[in-house]
Amino acid sequence: MNPARRCSALLNQLCVSSRGGPAARRQFQPGGVSAPAGPRYCHPGVGGVGGGGVGGTKPQVKPSGAPPTGATPVCPMGSNGSSSRLFGTLAQSLSSAPLAQPDLYSDQSPDQGPDREGLAAADPDQLLRECEEALQRRPARPHRDLVYPSGPAARRHDHDPSIRVMQWNILAQALGEGKDGFIRCPLDALNWQERKYLILEEILTYRPDILCLQEVDHYYDTFQPIMASLGYHSSFLAKPWSPCLDVERNNGPDGCALFYRRSRFSLLATAHLRLSAMMLPTNQVAIVQTLRCRATGRRLCVAVTHLKARSGWERLRSAQGADLLQNLRTITSRGGEAGQSAFPLIVCGDFNAEPSEDVYRRFSSSPLGLDSAYKLLSSDGQTEPAYTTWKIRPSGESCSTLDYIWYSHDALSVETLLDLPTEEQIGPDRLPSYHYPSDHLSLLCDVSFREQPHRLM
């Protein structure tokens, strides 16, 4: 089967895999007004886009688990979207042997884990077109520009290709439908039948080299097989006591997932961490992978995490952050001076902490030399955005900056950032919505290795 027909089979199964079939795809705005139809926004140059992506150039820029048993149902929700026919021909490859979940909270050998190699390659352009076709009744995603934080003149053209990094809390399906209480978001806007297309469309539009996700509860049946078919290696780590398990007909626990493009990187080591606070294990986790860039031969350490949520847990978040930093110092200091990183580090996550919290200060003052990429959007380069999440719950409206991409500022430079949508683009009912699948906005930046001192001699 050629890649185009295979993509069609894969996404046709996605289309019918949850609550009803194509006839069920009626879209409504709050108040019963039909959602507008028409062409969807697609970032300029998405065909073959990406930092080291699949064929083509980046968009133009402007200056500036397997389900657990024994879960106790508490909250009802809609169908979780599983289907014996899910993904068509791809499902046949997966059914030959089950995906084995790796040992939790321990180091893995390189290129081991729940990946399935040997799957036929999917055409990302075809997948993107079919996502857009499936979503044509929904309003367009907010337009977001890629911007140069230091102006276009600062971009260098003679160095190795930049690395595109995406960070995103995608909103666990069980939580969105069953527990989170987004009172201004119609339940129909959250059904997995189409919401998964919105998530995939966002990823396929920007085609990151490294993708860090939180609140992933459809890893094994959706993200792992699709991303593997697109050439990504992945690793998943569930929360020990995921709140998704309190939701009736859940799809298993949510957790963190880390994907990297095999054509850009080889895997040197993986650590699955269960974060501790005051020497006691907590319910939050992190994945840390050491990669080698195939273009440069240089090493890069990438981590993804999701810290404890809600007000009143600031001290726990701080302790979790301290534990993660200590693990990162151990992992990255091998071969370097005491307390110093021997190779660059990128840490992505939903920290559930605003910049005023202690865990933020821990990261910004760490001996690892980390800085927050999205501060570069501000005029002074020192201020975080006004929000990375904006939602309305029964308790009120919440507009906060909780998500970050931290990077080693002495070893890496940030070339471009994906700007954040305006309040008008987000809309009065906030997030999630018919045009955006999560209550958190995706963050994305292109980074490049700074020249090593010996290369300048």
Coordinates of C-alpha atoms in Angstrom, one line a residue:
M1 CA 0.0 0.0 0.0
N2 CA 1.4 3.4 -1.0
P3 CA 1.9 6.0 1.8
A4 CA -1.0 8.2 0.6
R5 CA -3.5 5.3 0.6
R6 CA -2.1 4.1 3.9
C7 CA -2.6 7.5 5.5
S8 CA -6.2 7.5 4.3
A9 CA -6.9 4.1 5.8
L10 CA -5.3 5.1 9.1
L11 CA -7.2 8.3 9.5
N12 CA -10.5 6.9 8.2
Q13 CA -10.4 4.6 11.1
L14 CA -9.6 7.5 13.5
C15 CA -12.7 9.1 12.1
V16 CA -15.1 6.3 13.0
S17 CA -13.4 5.1 16.2
S18 CA -15.5 6.9 18.7
R19 CA -19.0 8.2 19.4
G20 CA -20.8 7.5 16.2
G21 CA -19.4 7.7 12.7
P22 CA -19.1 10.5 10.2
A23 CA -22.8 11.4 10.5
A24 CA -22.2 12.3 14.2
R25 CA -19.8 15.1 13.3
R26 CA -22.2 18.0 13.9
Q27 CA -20.5 21.0 15.4
F28 CA -22.2 23.5 17.7
Q29 CA -21.0 26.7 19.3
P30 CA -22.2 27.6 22.8
G31 CA -25.8 28.7 22.6
G32 CA -26.7 26.3 19.8
V33 CA -25.1 28.3 17.0
S34 CA -23.5 26.1 14.4
A35 CA -19.7 26.3 14.2
P36 CA -18.6 28.1 11.0
A37 CA -17.5 26.0 8.1
G38 CA -14.8 27.0 5.6
P39 CA -11.1 26.7 5.0
R40 CA -9.0 26.0 8.1
Y41 CA -5.9 28.0 8.9
C42 CA -2.6 26.2 8.0
H43 CA 0.7 27.9 8.8
P44 CA 2.5 29.1 5.7
G45 CA 4.8 26.5 4.3
V46 CA 3.5 23.6 6.4
G47 CA 4.2 21.1 3.6
G48 CA 7.4 19.5 4.7
V49 CA 7.9 22.0 7.5
G50 CA 10.1 21.5 10.6
G51 CA 13.4 22.0 12.3
G52 CA 15.1 19.3 10.5
G53 CA 11.7 18.0 9.4
V54 CA 10.6 15.9 6.6
G55 CA 11.6 17.5 3.3
G56 CA 11.1 21.2 2.7
T57 CA 11.7 24.4 4.7
K58 CA 10.3 25.9 7.9
P59 CA 7.4 28.3 7.8
Q60 CA 8.1 31.9 7.1
V61 CA 8.7 33.9 10.2
K62 CA 8.4 37.5 11.1
P63 CA 10.7 39.6 13.3
S64 CA 10.0 40.7 16.4
G65 CA -0.9 2.7 28.8
A66 CA -2.2 -0.2 28.3
P67 CA -5.4 0.3 30.4
P68 CA -5.1 -0.9 34.0
T69 CA -7.5 -3.2 35.7
G70 CA -9.4 -2.5 38.9
A71 CA -10.1 1.1 38.3
T72 CA -13.1 2.5 40.3
P73 CA -15.5 4.4 38.1
V74 CA -16.5 7.7 39.6
C75 CA -17.1 10.3 36.9
P76 CA -18.9 9.4 33.6
M77 CA -17.5 10.3 30.3
G78 CA -18.0 9.6 26.6
S79 CA -16.5 6.8 24.6
N80 CA -12.7 6.7 25.0
G81 CA -12.3 6.2 21.2
S82 CA -10.8 2.7 21.2
S83 CA -11.7 0.4 18.4
S84 CA -10.7 -3.0 17.1
R85 CA -10.4 -1.4 13.7
L86 CA -8.4 1.6 14.9
F87 CA -5.8 2.8 12.4
G88 CA -6.7 0.2 9.7
T89 CA -3.5 -1.4 8.3
L90 CA -1.4 0.1 11.1
A91 CA -3.5 -1.8 13.6
Q92 CA -2.7 -5.1 11.8
S93 CA 1.0 -4.4 12.4
L94 CA 0.4 -3.7 16.1
S95 CA -1.8 -6.7 16.7
S96 CA 0.9 -9.2 15.8
A97 CA 2.4 -8.7 19.3
P98 CA 1.4 -6.5 22.2
L99 CA 3.3 -3.3 23.1
A100 CA 5.2 -4.0 26.2
Q101 CA 5.4 -1.2 28.7
P102 CA 8.9 -0.7 30.0
D103 CA 10.0 -1.0 33.6
L104 CA 8.9 2.1 35.4
Y105 CA 11.3 4.6 37.1
S106 CA 14.5 3.0 35.9
D107 CA 17.1 3.4 33.3
Q108 CA 16.5 1.8 29.9
S109 CA 19.0 0.6 27.4
P110 CA 19.2 2.6 24.1
D111 CA 16.4 2.1 21.7
Q112 CA 14.4 -0.2 23.9
G113 CA 10.9 0.3 25.1
P114 CA 7.4 0.4 23.6
D115 CA 8.3 1.4 20.1
R116 CA 7.4 -0.7 17.1
E117 CA 10.0 -0.4 14.4
G118 CA 9.4 -1.7 10.9
L119 CA 6.0 0.1 10.4
A120 CA 5.5 1.4 6.9
A121 CA 6.2 5.1 6.8
A122 CA 3.3 7.5 6.7
D123 CA 3.3 10.7 4.6
P124 CA 3.1 13.6 7.0
D125 CA 1.7 16.0 4.3
Q126 CA -1.1 13.5 3.6
L127 CA -1.9 13.1 7.3
L128 CA -2.1 16.8 7.7
R129 CA -4.4 17.2 4.8
E130 CA -6.7 14.5 6.1
C131 CA -6.7 16.1 9.6
E132 CA -7.8 19.4 8.0
E133 CA -10.5 17.6 6.0
A134 CA -11.8 15.9 9.1
L135 CA -11.9 19.3 10.9
Q136 CA -13.4 21.4 8.1
R137 CA -16.6 22.0 10.0
R138 CA -14.7 23.4 13.0
P139 CA -13.4 27.0 13.2
A140 CA -9.8 27.5 12.3
R141 CA -7.1 27.3 14.9
P142 CA -5.7 30.6 16.1
H143 CA -3.0 32.0 13.8
R144 CA 0.4 32.0 15.4
D145 CA 3.6 33.4 14.0
L146 CA 7.1 32.2 14.3
V147 CA 9.1 35.1 15.5
Y148 CA 12.8 35.9 15.9
P149 CA 13.4 37.0 19.5
S150 CA 16.5 38.9 18.5
G151 CA 15.4 40.0 15.0
P152 CA 16.1 38.3 11.7
A153 CA 19.5 39.8 11.4
A154 CA 20.7 37.8 14.3
R155 CA 19.9 34.5 12.6
R156 CA 23.0 32.6 11.5
H157 CA 23.0 30.7 8.2
D158 CA 26.4 28.9 8.5
H159 CA 25.8 26.7 11.5
D160 CA 24.3 23.2 11.8
P161 CA 20.5 22.9 11.3
S162 CA 18.4 24.1 14.2
I163 CA 16.4 21.7 16.5
R164 CA 12.7 22.3 16.8
V165 CA 11.3 21.6 20.3
M166 CA 7.6 21.5 21.1
Q167 CA 6.1 21.4 24.7
W168 CA 2.4 20.8 25.2
N169 CA 0.0 19.6 27.9
I170 CA -2.6 18.2 25.5
L171 CA -5.3 17.6 28.2
A172 CA -6.0 14.0 29.1
Q173 CA -9.3 12.9 27.4
A174 CA -10.7 11.4 30.6
L175 CA -10.0 14.6 32.5
G176 CA -11.4 16.9 29.8
E177 CA -14.7 15.0 29.5
G178 CA -15.0 13.6 33.1
K179 CA -13.4 15.8 35.7
D180 CA -12.0 19.2 34.7
G181 CA -15.4 21.0 34.5
F182 CA -14.8 23.5 31.6
I183 CA -18.2 25.1 32.0
R184 CA -17.9 27.3 28.9
C185 CA -16.7 24.5 26.7
P186 CA -19.5 22.3 25.2
L187 CA -19.0 18.6 25.8
D188 CA -19.3 18.0 22.1
A189 CA -16.1 20.0 21.5
L190 CA -14.2 17.6 23.7
N191 CA -15.1 14.3 22.1
W192 CA -12.1 12.2 21.1
Q193 CA -13.5 11.6 17.7
E194 CA -12.4 15.0 16.5
R195 CA -10.2 16.4 19.3
K196 CA -7.5 13.9 18.4
Y197 CA -7.4 15.4 14.9
L198 CA -6.9 18.9 16.4
I199 CA -3.9 17.6 18.5
L200 CA -2.4 15.8 15.5
E201 CA -2.9 18.8 13.2
E202 CA -1.0 21.0 15.6
I203 CA 1.9 18.6 15.8
L204 CA 1.9 18.0 12.0
T205 CA 1.8 21.7 11.3
Y206 CA 5.1 22.4 13.0
R207 CA 6.8 18.9 12.9
P208 CA 9.1 19.2 15.9
D209 CA 12.3 17.2 16.1
I210 CA 11.6 16.8 19.8
L211 CA 8.1 16.6 21.2
C212 CA 7.3 16.7 24.9
L213 CA 3.7 16.0 26.0
Q214 CA 1.9 15.8 29.3
E215 CA -1.5 14.4 30.2
V216 CA -1.2 11.7 27.5
D217 CA -3.8 9.0 28.1
H218 CA -4.0 7.7 24.5
Y219 CA -0.3 6.9 24.1
Y220 CA -0.5 3.2 23.0
D221 CA -3.6 3.4 20.8
T222 CA -2.9 6.8 19.1
F223 CA 0.3 8.8 19.6
Q224 CA 2.8 6.0 19.7
P225 CA 1.7 4.2 16.5
I226 CA 1.1 7.4 14.6
M227 CA 4.4 9.1 15.6
A228 CA 6.3 5.8 15.0
S229 CA 4.9 5.8 11.4
L230 CA 6.3 9.3 11.1
G231 CA 9.8 8.4 12.1
Y232 CA 9.8 9.1 15.8
H233 CA 11.1 7.1 18.7
S234 CA 9.1 7.6 21.9
S235 CA 9.0 6.9 25.6
F236 CA 6.0 7.0 27.9
L237 CA 5.7 7.1 31.7
A238 CA 2.4 7.1 33.5
K239 CA 1.6 8.7 36.8
P240 CA 1.4 6.0 39.6
W241 CA -2.1 7.2 40.6
S242 CA -3.5 8.9 37.6
P243 CA -6.8 10.8 38.2
C244 CA -7.9 9.5 34.9
L245 CA -8.5 6.1 36.6
D246 CA -11.4 7.7 38.6
V247 CA -13.3 8.3 35.4
E248 CA -15.6 5.7 34.1
R249 CA -14.6 4.0 30.8
N250 CA -11.1 5.7 30.9
N251 CA -8.3 4.8 28.5
G252 CA -5.8 4.1 31.3
P253 CA -3.6 6.4 33.3
D254 CA -2.2 9.7 31.9
G255 CA 1.5 10.5 31.9
C256 CA 4.4 12.1 30.2
A257 CA 5.6 11.2 26.7
L258 CA 8.8 12.2 24.9
F259 CA 9.3 11.8 21.2
Y260 CA 12.3 12.5 19.0
R261 CA 12.9 12.2 15.3
R262 CA 15.1 9.1 14.6
S263 CA 16.6 10.9 11.5
R264 CA 18.0 13.6 13.8
F265 CA 19.1 11.8 16.9
S266 CA 20.3 8.5 18.2
L267 CA 19.4 7.5 21.8
L268 CA 22.2 7.1 24.3
A269 CA 20.3 6.6 27.6
T270 CA 16.9 6.9 29.1
A271 CA 15.9 7.5 32.7
H272 CA 12.3 7.2 34.0
L273 CA 12.0 9.1 37.2
R274 CA 9.4 9.1 39.9
L275 CA 9.9 12.5 41.6
S276 CA 10.4 12.6 45.3
A277 CA 9.7 15.2 47.9
M278 CA 11.5 15.1 51.3
M279 CA 12.7 11.6 50.3
L280 CA 9.2 10.3 49.8
P281 CA 7.9 9.3 46.3
T282 CA 5.2 11.4 44.8
N283 CA 2.6 11.0 42.0
Q284 CA 4.6 13.0 39.5
V285 CA 7.1 11.7 37.0
A286 CA 9.8 12.7 34.5
I287 CA 11.5 11.2 31.5
V288 CA 15.1 12.1 30.8
Q289 CA 16.8 11.0 27.6
T290 CA 20.4 11.6 26.4
L291 CA 20.5 12.0 22.7
R292 CA 23.3 12.3 20.1
C293 CA 22.7 14.7 17.2
R294 CA 23.4 12.9 14.0
A295 CA 24.4 16.1 12.2
T296 CA 26.9 17.4 14.7
G297 CA 27.8 14.4 16.9
R298 CA 27.0 16.5 19.9
R299 CA 25.0 15.2 22.9
L300 CA 21.8 16.8 24.2
C301 CA 19.9 15.9 27.3
V302 CA 16.1 16.3 27.1
A303 CA 13.6 16.0 30.0
V304 CA 9.8 16.2 30.2
T305 CA 7.8 16.5 33.4
H306 CA 4.5 17.5 34.9
L307 CA 4.5 18.8 38.5
K308 CA 1.8 18.7 41.1
A309 CA -1.2 20.9 40.2
R310 CA -3.4 23.4 42.2
S311 CA -2.9 26.1 44.7
G312 CA -1.6 25.1 48.1
W313 CA 0.9 22.6 46.8
E314 CA 3.7 25.1 46.2
R315 CA 6.2 23.5 48.6
L316 CA 5.6 20.1 47.1
R317 CA 6.3 21.5 43.6
S318 CA 9.4 23.1 44.8
A319 CA 10.6 19.8 46.3
Q320 CA 9.8 17.9 43.1
G321 CA 11.7 20.5 41.1
A322 CA 14.7 20.2 43.4
D323 CA 14.6 16.4 43.0
L324 CA 14.5 16.7 39.2
L325 CA 17.3 19.2 39.1
Q326 CA 19.5 16.9 41.3
N327 CA 18.8 14.0 38.9
L328 CA 19.6 16.2 35.9
R329 CA 22.9 17.3 37.5
T330 CA 23.9 13.7 38.0
I331 CA 23.0 12.7 34.4
T332 CA 24.6 15.7 32.6
S333 CA 27.7 16.2 34.8
R334 CA 29.4 13.0 33.6
G335 CA 32.5 14.2 31.9
G336 CA 32.1 17.7 33.1
E337 CA 33.4 19.8 36.0
A338 CA 31.8 19.3 39.4
G339 CA 28.2 20.7 39.4
Q340 CA 28.5 21.7 35.8
S341 CA 26.7 20.2 32.8
A342 CA 29.0 18.4 30.3
F343 CA 26.4 18.8 27.5
P344 CA 23.3 21.0 26.8
L345 CA 20.0 20.4 28.5
I346 CA 16.4 21.1 27.5
V347 CA 13.7 20.7 30.1
C348 CA 10.0 20.9 29.0
G349 CA 7.0 20.7 31.2
D350 CA 3.8 21.9 32.7
F351 CA 5.2 23.0 36.1
N352 CA 1.8 24.2 37.4
A353 CA 3.8 27.1 38.8
E354 CA 3.8 30.7 38.0
P355 CA 7.1 32.6 37.8
S356 CA 6.6 33.9 41.3
E357 CA 6.9 30.4 42.8
D358 CA 9.9 28.9 44.4
V359 CA 10.3 26.1 41.9
Y360 CA 10.6 28.6 39.1
R361 CA 13.4 30.4 41.1
R362 CA 15.1 27.0 41.6
F363 CA 15.3 26.4 37.9
S364 CA 16.3 29.9 36.9
S365 CA 19.1 30.0 39.5
S366 CA 20.3 26.4 39.1
P367 CA 24.1 25.7 38.5
L368 CA 23.0 24.0 35.4
G369 CA 22.7 27.4 33.8
L370 CA 19.1 27.2 32.6
D371 CA 17.0 29.9 31.2
S372 CA 13.4 30.1 30.1
A373 CA 13.0 30.4 26.3
Y374 CA 9.7 32.2 26.3
K375 CA 11.1 35.1 28.3
L376 CA 12.7 36.1 25.0
L377 CA 9.3 37.1 23.6
S378 CA 9.2 40.1 26.1
S379 CA 10.7 43.4 25.3
D380 CA 13.2 43.2 28.1
G381 CA 13.9 39.5 27.6
Q382 CA 13.3 38.9 31.3
T383 CA 9.5 38.5 31.6
E384 CA 7.4 35.4 31.0
P385 CA 4.3 35.6 28.8
A386 CA 1.0 36.7 30.5
Y387 CA -0.4 33.2 30.0
T388 CA 0.2 29.7 28.7
T389 CA -3.2 28.4 29.9
W390 CA -6.6 30.2 30.1
K391 CA -9.7 28.4 31.3
I392 CA -13.0 28.9 33.0
R393 CA -14.1 26.4 35.7
P394 CA -16.9 26.5 38.3
S395 CA -14.3 28.1 40.7
G396 CA -13.7 30.9 38.2
E397 CA -11.5 32.1 35.4
S398 CA -7.8 31.2 35.5
C399 CA -5.2 32.9 33.2
S400 CA -1.7 31.8 34.1
T401 CA 1.8 31.0 32.9
L402 CA 2.5 27.4 33.9
D403 CA 4.4 25.9 31.0
Y404 CA 8.0 26.3 30.2
I405 CA 10.9 25.3 27.9
W406 CA 14.1 25.6 29.8
Y407 CA 17.5 25.4 28.0
S408 CA 21.2 25.7 28.7
H409 CA 21.8 29.3 27.7
D410 CA 25.6 29.0 27.5
A411 CA 25.4 26.0 25.1
L412 CA 22.2 26.6 23.1
S413 CA 20.8 29.7 21.4
V414 CA 17.1 30.3 20.7
E415 CA 16.5 31.3 17.1
T416 CA 12.7 31.4 16.8
L417 CA 9.7 31.1 19.1
L418 CA 6.0 30.4 18.3
D419 CA 4.1 33.4 19.4
L420 CA 1.1 33.1 21.7
P421 CA -2.5 33.8 20.4
T422 CA -4.2 37.0 21.6
E423 CA -7.1 37.1 23.9
E424 CA -9.4 37.9 20.9
Q425 CA -8.1 34.8 19.1
I426 CA -8.6 32.6 22.1
G427 CA -12.2 33.8 22.4
P428 CA -14.5 34.7 25.3
D429 CA -15.1 31.1 26.3
R430 CA -11.4 30.5 26.7
L431 CA -9.8 27.0 26.4
P432 CA -10.4 24.3 25.4
S433 CA -12.8 25.0 22.6
Y434 CA -14.0 23.9 19.2
H435 CA -10.9 25.5 17.6
Y436 CA -8.3 24.5 20.2
P437 CA -8.1 21.0 21.8
S438 CA -6.4 21.7 25.2
D439 CA -6.6 24.2 28.1
H440 CA -2.9 24.7 27.6
L441 CA -1.2 26.4 24.6
S442 CA 1.6 24.6 22.8
L443 CA 5.1 26.1 23.1
L444 CA 7.6 25.8 20.4
C445 CA 11.1 27.0 19.7
D446 CA 14.0 26.4 17.4
V447 CA 17.4 26.1 19.2
S448 CA 20.9 25.6 17.9
F449 CA 24.2 24.5 19.4
R450 CA 26.5 27.4 20.2
E451 CA 30.0 27.1 18.8
Q452 CA 32.3 25.2 21.1
P453 CA 35.4 27.1 22.2
H454 CA 37.8 24.7 20.4
R455 CA 35.9 25.2 17.2
L456 CA 36.6 28.9 17.3
M457 CA 40.4 28.5 17.4

